Amino acid sequence: MFQSKWIKQIQADNQEAFRQFYEAYSEYAIRTASAITRNREMAKDAVQETFIRVYRNIGKYNPTLPFNSWFYRILTNECLRILKKNSMYSKFEHPNLENEPSNENKPIPQTSDLYEEIQELDDAFRIPLILKYLKGFSEKEIAEILELNQNTVKSRLFQGRKRLKNQLDSTEKEDETL
C-alpha cells in the first residue's frame, strides 16, 4: 500500500516521499549490494546509483509489475556494473552479513561460515542464491531481476546449492582432520 503511494508521489516529484522511500529501502539495498559486491564501499556506490536511477526512471515503472523486482533489477545491474569496473578489487573485502535480520535465530559461527562459503561461489551462482535465500525472491522474480530465463535461474540455483554443499563438505572434512 505504502509502495504505490510513494511511487505516485515520487512520480509527482514529491521530495519528501522519495526521502521516506529511501529510508525504508536503503538498509536492505546496502545489505543486498554488500552480499553481491563483497565490498561495503562498492555496495554504497551501487545503492546511491540505484536510487538516482530509480528517481530518474520512476516514470517508466510499470505499476502492473512488482516494484521490488524492478528495484532489485536496477540494484543488481548497478552492482554488476561496479563489479565489472572494479573487478580486481572486489575479492578483497567481505561484508559483515552476520547482521542480516533473517539470520537472527541462527548461531553466528555457522552463519559466518556459510556466508564465507557463499562468497567463494562464482557470481553466476552466488547472486541467485543471495536473491533467493537471503532476499526471499521467487525464481520468476530472480529471472526478471537478472534478465534470465526462469529455467536458467533454476539451474543456477541447483548448481549453486550443489557447489555450496561440496564446499561445505570439503571444509567439514578439513576441520575433522585438524
PDB file of C-alpha atoms in Angstrom:
ATOM      1  CA  MET A   1       0.000   0.000   0.000  1.00  0.00           C
ATOM      2  CA  PHE A   2       2.707   2.481   1.008  1.00  0.00           C
ATOM      3  CA  GLN A   3       4.738   1.460  -2.009  1.00  0.00           C
ATOM      4  CA  SER A   4       2.132   2.505  -4.561  1.00  0.00           C
ATOM      5  CA  LYS A   5       1.516   5.738  -2.622  1.00  0.00           C
ATOM      6  CA  TRP A   6       5.252   6.513  -2.641  1.00  0.00           C
ATOM      7  CA  ILE A   7       5.550   5.709  -6.327  1.00  0.00           C
ATOM      8  CA  LYS A   8       2.718   8.065  -7.260  1.00  0.00           C
ATOM      9  CA  GLN A   9       4.109  10.816  -5.040  1.00  0.00           C
ATOM     10  CA  ILE A  10       7.650  10.364  -6.354  1.00  0.00           C
ATOM     11  CA  GLN A  11       6.330  10.466  -9.905  1.00  0.00           C
ATOM     12  CA  ALA A  12       4.706  13.794  -8.943  1.00  0.00           C
ATOM     13  CA  ASP A  13       8.195  14.989  -7.848  1.00  0.00           C
ATOM     14  CA  ASN A  14       7.465  14.859  -4.099  1.00  0.00           C
ATOM     15  CA  GLN A  15      10.893  15.047  -2.413  1.00  0.00           C
ATOM     16  CA  GLU A  16       9.557  14.011   0.993  1.00  0.00           C
ATOM     17  CA  ALA A  17       8.041  10.821  -0.449  1.00  0.00           C
ATOM     18  CA  PHE A  18      11.391   9.980  -2.042  1.00  0.00           C
ATOM     19  CA  ARG A  19      13.175  10.577   1.270  1.00  0.00           C
ATOM     20  CA  GLN A  20      10.737   8.220   3.043  1.00  0.00           C
ATOM     21  CA  PHE A  21      11.184   5.642   0.301  1.00  0.00           C
ATOM     22  CA  TYR A  22      14.966   5.934   0.602  1.00  0.00           C
ATOM     23  CA  GLU A  23      14.842   5.491   4.375  1.00  0.00           C
ATOM     24  CA  ALA A  24      12.629   2.426   4.019  1.00  0.00           C
ATOM     25  CA  TYR A  25      14.723   0.716   1.324  1.00  0.00           C
ATOM     26  CA  SER A  26      18.321   1.866   1.775  1.00  0.00           C
ATOM     27  CA  GLU A  27      19.413  -0.534   4.520  1.00  0.00           C
ATOM     28  CA  TYR A  28      18.037  -3.588   2.691  1.00  0.00           C
ATOM     29  CA  ALA A  29      19.619  -2.352  -0.509  1.00  0.00           C
ATOM     30  CA  ILE A  30      23.019  -1.937   1.197  1.00  0.00           C
ATOM     31  CA  ARG A  31      22.855  -5.472   2.604  1.00  0.00           C
ATOM     32  CA  THR A  32      21.950  -6.925  -0.773  1.00  0.00           C
ATOM     33  CA  ALA A  33      24.585  -4.893  -2.593  1.00  0.00           C
ATOM     34  CA  SER A  34      27.202  -5.867   0.010  1.00  0.00           C
ATOM     35  CA  ALA A  35      26.393  -9.517  -0.495  1.00  0.00           C
ATOM     36  CA  ILE A  36      26.650  -9.160  -4.271  1.00  0.00           C
ATOM     37  CA  THR A  37      29.759  -6.970  -4.468  1.00  0.00           C
ATOM     38  CA  ARG A  38      31.522  -8.397  -1.390  1.00  0.00           C
ATOM     39  CA  ASN A  39      32.640  -4.843  -0.671  1.00  0.00           C
ATOM     40  CA  ARG A  40      30.843  -2.308   1.518  1.00  0.00           C
ATOM     41  CA  GLU A  41      32.135   0.778  -0.324  1.00  0.00           C
ATOM     42  CA  MET A  42      31.181  -0.594  -3.734  1.00  0.00           C
ATOM     43  CA  ALA A  43      27.814  -1.526  -2.265  1.00  0.00           C
ATOM     44  CA  LYS A  44      27.277   2.048  -1.098  1.00  0.00           C
ATOM     45  CA  ASP A  45      28.144   3.332  -4.577  1.00  0.00           C
ATOM     46  CA  ALA A  46      25.765   0.834  -6.178  1.00  0.00           C
ATOM     47  CA  VAL A  47      22.946   1.802  -3.829  1.00  0.00           C
ATOM     48  CA  GLN A  48      23.500   5.514  -4.426  1.00  0.00           C
ATOM     49  CA  GLU A  49      23.410   4.983  -8.198  1.00  0.00           C
ATOM     50  CA  THR A  50      20.359   2.745  -7.837  1.00  0.00           C
ATOM     51  CA  PHE A  51      18.364   5.409  -6.017  1.00  0.00           C
ATOM     52  CA  ILE A  52      19.393   8.014  -8.569  1.00  0.00           C
ATOM     53  CA  ARG A  53      18.273   5.725 -11.395  1.00  0.00           C
ATOM     54  CA  VAL A  54      15.003   4.914  -9.614  1.00  0.00           C
ATOM     55  CA  TYR A  55      14.303   8.615  -9.124  1.00  0.00           C
ATOM     56  CA  ARG A  56      15.093   9.453 -12.742  1.00  0.00           C
ATOM     57  CA  ASN A  57      13.203   6.486 -14.185  1.00  0.00           C
ATOM     58  CA  ILE A  58      10.202   6.175 -11.857  1.00  0.00           C
ATOM     59  CA  GLY A  59       8.007   7.459 -14.672  1.00  0.00           C
ATOM     60  CA  LYS A  60       8.975   4.408 -16.743  1.00  0.00           C
ATOM     61  CA  TYR A  61       7.984   1.968 -13.992  1.00  0.00           C
ATOM     62  CA  ASN A  62       5.006  -0.192 -14.964  1.00  0.00           C
ATOM     63  CA  PRO A  63       2.716  -0.330 -11.877  1.00  0.00           C
ATOM     64  CA  THR A  64       1.187  -3.622 -13.060  1.00  0.00           C
ATOM     65  CA  LEU A  65       4.536  -5.324 -12.323  1.00  0.00           C
ATOM     66  CA  PRO A  66       6.032  -5.941  -8.856  1.00  0.00           C
ATOM     67  CA  PHE A  67       8.006  -2.929  -7.699  1.00  0.00           C
ATOM     68  CA  ASN A  68      10.546  -4.963  -5.697  1.00  0.00           C
ATOM     69  CA  SER A  69      11.597  -6.907  -8.794  1.00  0.00           C
ATOM     70  CA  TRP A  70      12.035  -3.647 -10.726  1.00  0.00           C
ATOM     71  CA  PHE A  71      14.010  -2.057  -7.900  1.00  0.00           C
ATOM     72  CA  TYR A  72      16.262  -5.065  -7.307  1.00  0.00           C
ATOM     73  CA  ARG A  73      16.903  -5.446 -11.053  1.00  0.00           C
ATOM     74  CA  ILE A  74      18.283  -1.903 -11.053  1.00  0.00           C
ATOM     75  CA  LEU A  75      20.286  -2.601  -7.890  1.00  0.00           C
ATOM     76  CA  THR A  76      21.694  -5.870  -9.216  1.00  0.00           C
ATOM     77  CA  ASN A  77      22.626  -4.275 -12.537  1.00  0.00           C
ATOM     78  CA  GLU A  78      24.406  -1.458 -10.716  1.00  0.00           C
ATOM     79  CA  CYS A  79      26.286  -3.964  -8.548  1.00  0.00           C
ATOM     80  CA  LEU A  80      27.346  -5.941 -11.599  1.00  0.00           C
ATOM     81  CA  ARG A  81      28.394  -2.766 -13.415  1.00  0.00           C
ATOM     82  CA  ILE A  82      30.521  -1.665 -10.467  1.00  0.00           C
ATOM     83  CA  LEU A  83      31.998  -5.151 -10.066  1.00  0.00           C
ATOM     84  CA  LYS A  84      32.954  -5.215 -13.706  1.00  0.00           C
ATOM     85  CA  LYS A  85      34.508  -1.765 -13.451  1.00  0.00           C
ATOM     86  CA  ASN A  86      36.416  -2.668 -10.264  1.00  0.00           C
ATOM     87  CA  SER A  87      36.875  -6.400 -10.799  1.00  0.00           C
ATOM     88  CA  MET A  88      40.403  -6.626  -9.455  1.00  0.00           C
ATOM     89  CA  TYR A  89      39.343  -5.071  -6.130  1.00  0.00           C
ATOM     90  CA  SER A  90      36.055  -6.876  -5.486  1.00  0.00           C
ATOM     91  CA  LYS A  91      37.565 -10.012  -3.966  1.00  0.00           C
ATOM     92  CA  PHE A  92      39.409  -8.411  -1.087  1.00  0.00           C
ATOM     93  CA  GLU A  93      36.703  -7.253   1.312  1.00  0.00           C
ATOM     94  CA  HIS A  94      33.910  -9.428   2.650  1.00  0.00           C
ATOM     95  CA  PRO A  95      30.735  -7.824   4.009  1.00  0.00           C
ATOM     96  CA  ASN A  96      29.574  -8.326   7.555  1.00  0.00           C
ATOM     97  CA  LEU A  97      26.487 -10.350   6.724  1.00  0.00           C
ATOM     98  CA  GLU A  98      26.048 -11.757  10.211  1.00  0.00           C
ATOM     99  CA  ASN A  99      23.801  -8.749  10.919  1.00  0.00           C
ATOM    100  CA  GLU A 100      21.254  -9.829   8.269  1.00  0.00           C
ATOM    101  CA  PRO A 101      17.866  -9.769  10.104  1.00  0.00           C
ATOM    102  CA  SER A 102      16.767 -13.083   8.592  1.00  0.00           C
ATOM    103  CA  ASN A 103      19.624 -14.779  10.453  1.00  0.00           C
ATOM    104  CA  GLU A 104      18.789 -13.649  13.976  1.00  0.00           C
ATOM    105  CA  ASN A 105      17.953 -17.145  15.240  1.00  0.00           C
ATOM    106  CA  LYS A 106      20.944 -18.903  13.664  1.00  0.00           C
ATOM    107  CA  PRO A 107      24.187 -19.426  15.559  1.00  0.00           C
ATOM    108  CA  ILE A 108      26.738 -16.831  14.492  1.00  0.00           C
ATOM    109  CA  PRO A 109      29.714 -19.168  13.822  1.00  0.00           C
ATOM    110  CA  GLN A 110      27.689 -21.386  11.488  1.00  0.00           C
ATOM    111  CA  THR A 111      26.132 -18.394   9.760  1.00  0.00           C
ATOM    112  CA  SER A 112      29.540 -16.780   9.333  1.00  0.00           C
ATOM    113  CA  ASP A 113      30.997 -19.988   7.840  1.00  0.00           C
ATOM    114  CA  LEU A 114      28.045 -20.316   5.494  1.00  0.00           C
ATOM    115  CA  TYR A 115      28.446 -16.733   4.272  1.00  0.00           C
ATOM    116  CA  GLU A 116      32.151 -17.252   3.713  1.00  0.00           C
ATOM    117  CA  GLU A 117      31.371 -20.305   1.599  1.00  0.00           C
ATOM    118  CA  ILE A 118      28.648 -18.461  -0.355  1.00  0.00           C
ATOM    119  CA  GLN A 119      31.083 -15.628  -1.056  1.00  0.00           C
ATOM    120  CA  GLU A 120      33.509 -18.121  -2.609  1.00  0.00           C
ATOM    121  CA  LEU A 121      30.995 -19.098  -5.318  1.00  0.00           C
ATOM    122  CA  ASP A 122      31.119 -17.640  -8.822  1.00  0.00           C
ATOM    123  CA  ASP A 123      28.773 -14.683  -9.356  1.00  0.00           C
ATOM    124  CA  ALA A 124      26.563 -16.753 -11.680  1.00  0.00           C
ATOM    125  CA  PHE A 125      25.630 -18.995  -8.738  1.00  0.00           C
ATOM    126  CA  ARG A 126      26.188 -16.685  -5.760  1.00  0.00           C
ATOM    127  CA  ILE A 127      23.870 -13.869  -6.849  1.00  0.00           C
ATOM    128  CA  PRO A 128      20.807 -16.081  -7.493  1.00  0.00           C
ATOM    129  CA  LEU A 129      21.393 -17.811  -4.127  1.00  0.00           C
ATOM    130  CA  ILE A 130      21.550 -14.451  -2.360  1.00  0.00           C
ATOM    131  CA  LEU A 131      18.371 -13.225  -4.044  1.00  0.00           C
ATOM    132  CA  LYS A 132      16.528 -16.491  -3.311  1.00  0.00           C
ATOM    133  CA  TYR A 133      17.610 -17.344   0.214  1.00  0.00           C
ATOM    134  CA  LEU A 134      18.595 -14.007   1.716  1.00  0.00           C
ATOM    135  CA  LYS A 135      16.088 -11.743   0.000  1.00  0.00           C
ATOM    136  CA  GLY A 136      13.261 -14.236  -0.497  1.00  0.00           C
ATOM    137  CA  PHE A 137      12.626 -13.648  -4.195  1.00  0.00           C
ATOM    138  CA  SER A 138      10.903 -16.355  -6.210  1.00  0.00           C
ATOM    139  CA  GLU A 139      12.649 -17.975  -9.164  1.00  0.00           C
ATOM    140  CA  LYS A 140      10.415 -15.996 -11.506  1.00  0.00           C
ATOM    141  CA  GLU A 141      11.343 -12.718  -9.781  1.00  0.00           C
ATOM    142  CA  ILE A 142      15.041 -13.626  -9.874  1.00  0.00           C
ATOM    143  CA  ALA A 143      14.716 -14.317 -13.602  1.00  0.00           C
ATOM    144  CA  GLU A 144      13.195 -10.848 -14.053  1.00  0.00           C
ATOM    145  CA  ILE A 145      15.822  -9.165 -11.884  1.00  0.00           C
ATOM    146  CA  LEU A 146      18.752 -10.847 -13.640  1.00  0.00           C
ATOM    147  CA  GLU A 147      17.039 -10.781 -17.034  1.00  0.00           C
ATOM    148  CA  LEU A 148      17.485 -14.527 -17.436  1.00  0.00           C
ATOM    149  CA  ASN A 149      15.232 -17.375 -18.443  1.00  0.00           C
ATOM    150  CA  GLN A 150      13.494 -18.898 -15.402  1.00  0.00           C
ATOM    151  CA  ASN A 151      14.951 -22.332 -16.243  1.00  0.00           C
ATOM    152  CA  THR A 152      18.431 -20.794 -16.234  1.00  0.00           C
ATOM    153  CA  VAL A 153      17.743 -19.431 -12.756  1.00  0.00           C
ATOM    154  CA  LYS A 154      16.529 -22.848 -11.568  1.00  0.00           C
ATOM    155  CA  SER A 155      19.645 -24.453 -12.996  1.00  0.00           C
ATOM    156  CA  ARG A 156      21.950 -21.890 -11.382  1.00  0.00           C
ATOM    157  CA  LEU A 157      20.216 -22.280  -8.033  1.00  0.00           C
ATOM    158  CA  PHE A 158      20.547 -26.073  -8.282  1.00  0.00           C
ATOM    159  CA  GLN A 159      24.203 -25.871  -9.326  1.00  0.00           C
ATOM    160  CA  GLY A 160      24.899 -23.203  -6.711  1.00  0.00           C
ATOM    161  CA  ARG A 161      23.399 -25.327  -3.923  1.00  0.00           C
ATOM    162  CA  LYS A 162      25.356 -28.328  -5.178  1.00  0.00           C
ATOM    163  CA  ARG A 163      28.631 -26.379  -5.254  1.00  0.00           C
ATOM    164  CA  LEU A 164      27.914 -24.873  -1.849  1.00  0.00           C
ATOM    165  CA  LYS A 165      27.252 -28.346  -0.410  1.00  0.00           C
ATOM    166  CA  ASN A 166      30.510 -29.647  -1.898  1.00  0.00           C
ATOM    167  CA  GLN A 167      32.394 -26.679  -0.444  1.00  0.00           C
ATOM    168  CA  LEU A 168      30.819 -27.207   2.979  1.00  0.00           C
ATOM    169  CA  ASP A 169      31.538 -30.948   2.858  1.00  0.00           C
ATOM    170  CA  SER A 170      35.206 -30.369   1.975  1.00  0.00           C
ATOM    171  CA  THR A 171      35.524 -27.710   4.693  1.00  0.00           C
ATOM    172  CA  GLU A 172      33.970 -30.115   7.208  1.00  0.00           C
ATOM    173  CA  LYS A 173      36.413 -32.863   6.196  1.00  0.00           C
ATOM    174  CA  GLU A 174      39.323 -30.432   6.589  1.00  0.00           C
ATOM    175  CA  ASP A 175      38.082 -29.494  10.080  1.00  0.00           C
ATOM    176  CA  GLU A 176      37.846 -33.172  11.063  1.00  0.00           C
ATOM    177  CA  THR A 177      41.450 -33.815  10.066  1.00  0.00           C
ATOM    178  CA  LEU A 178      42.701 -30.923  12.185  1.00  0.00           C
TER     179      LEU A 178
END
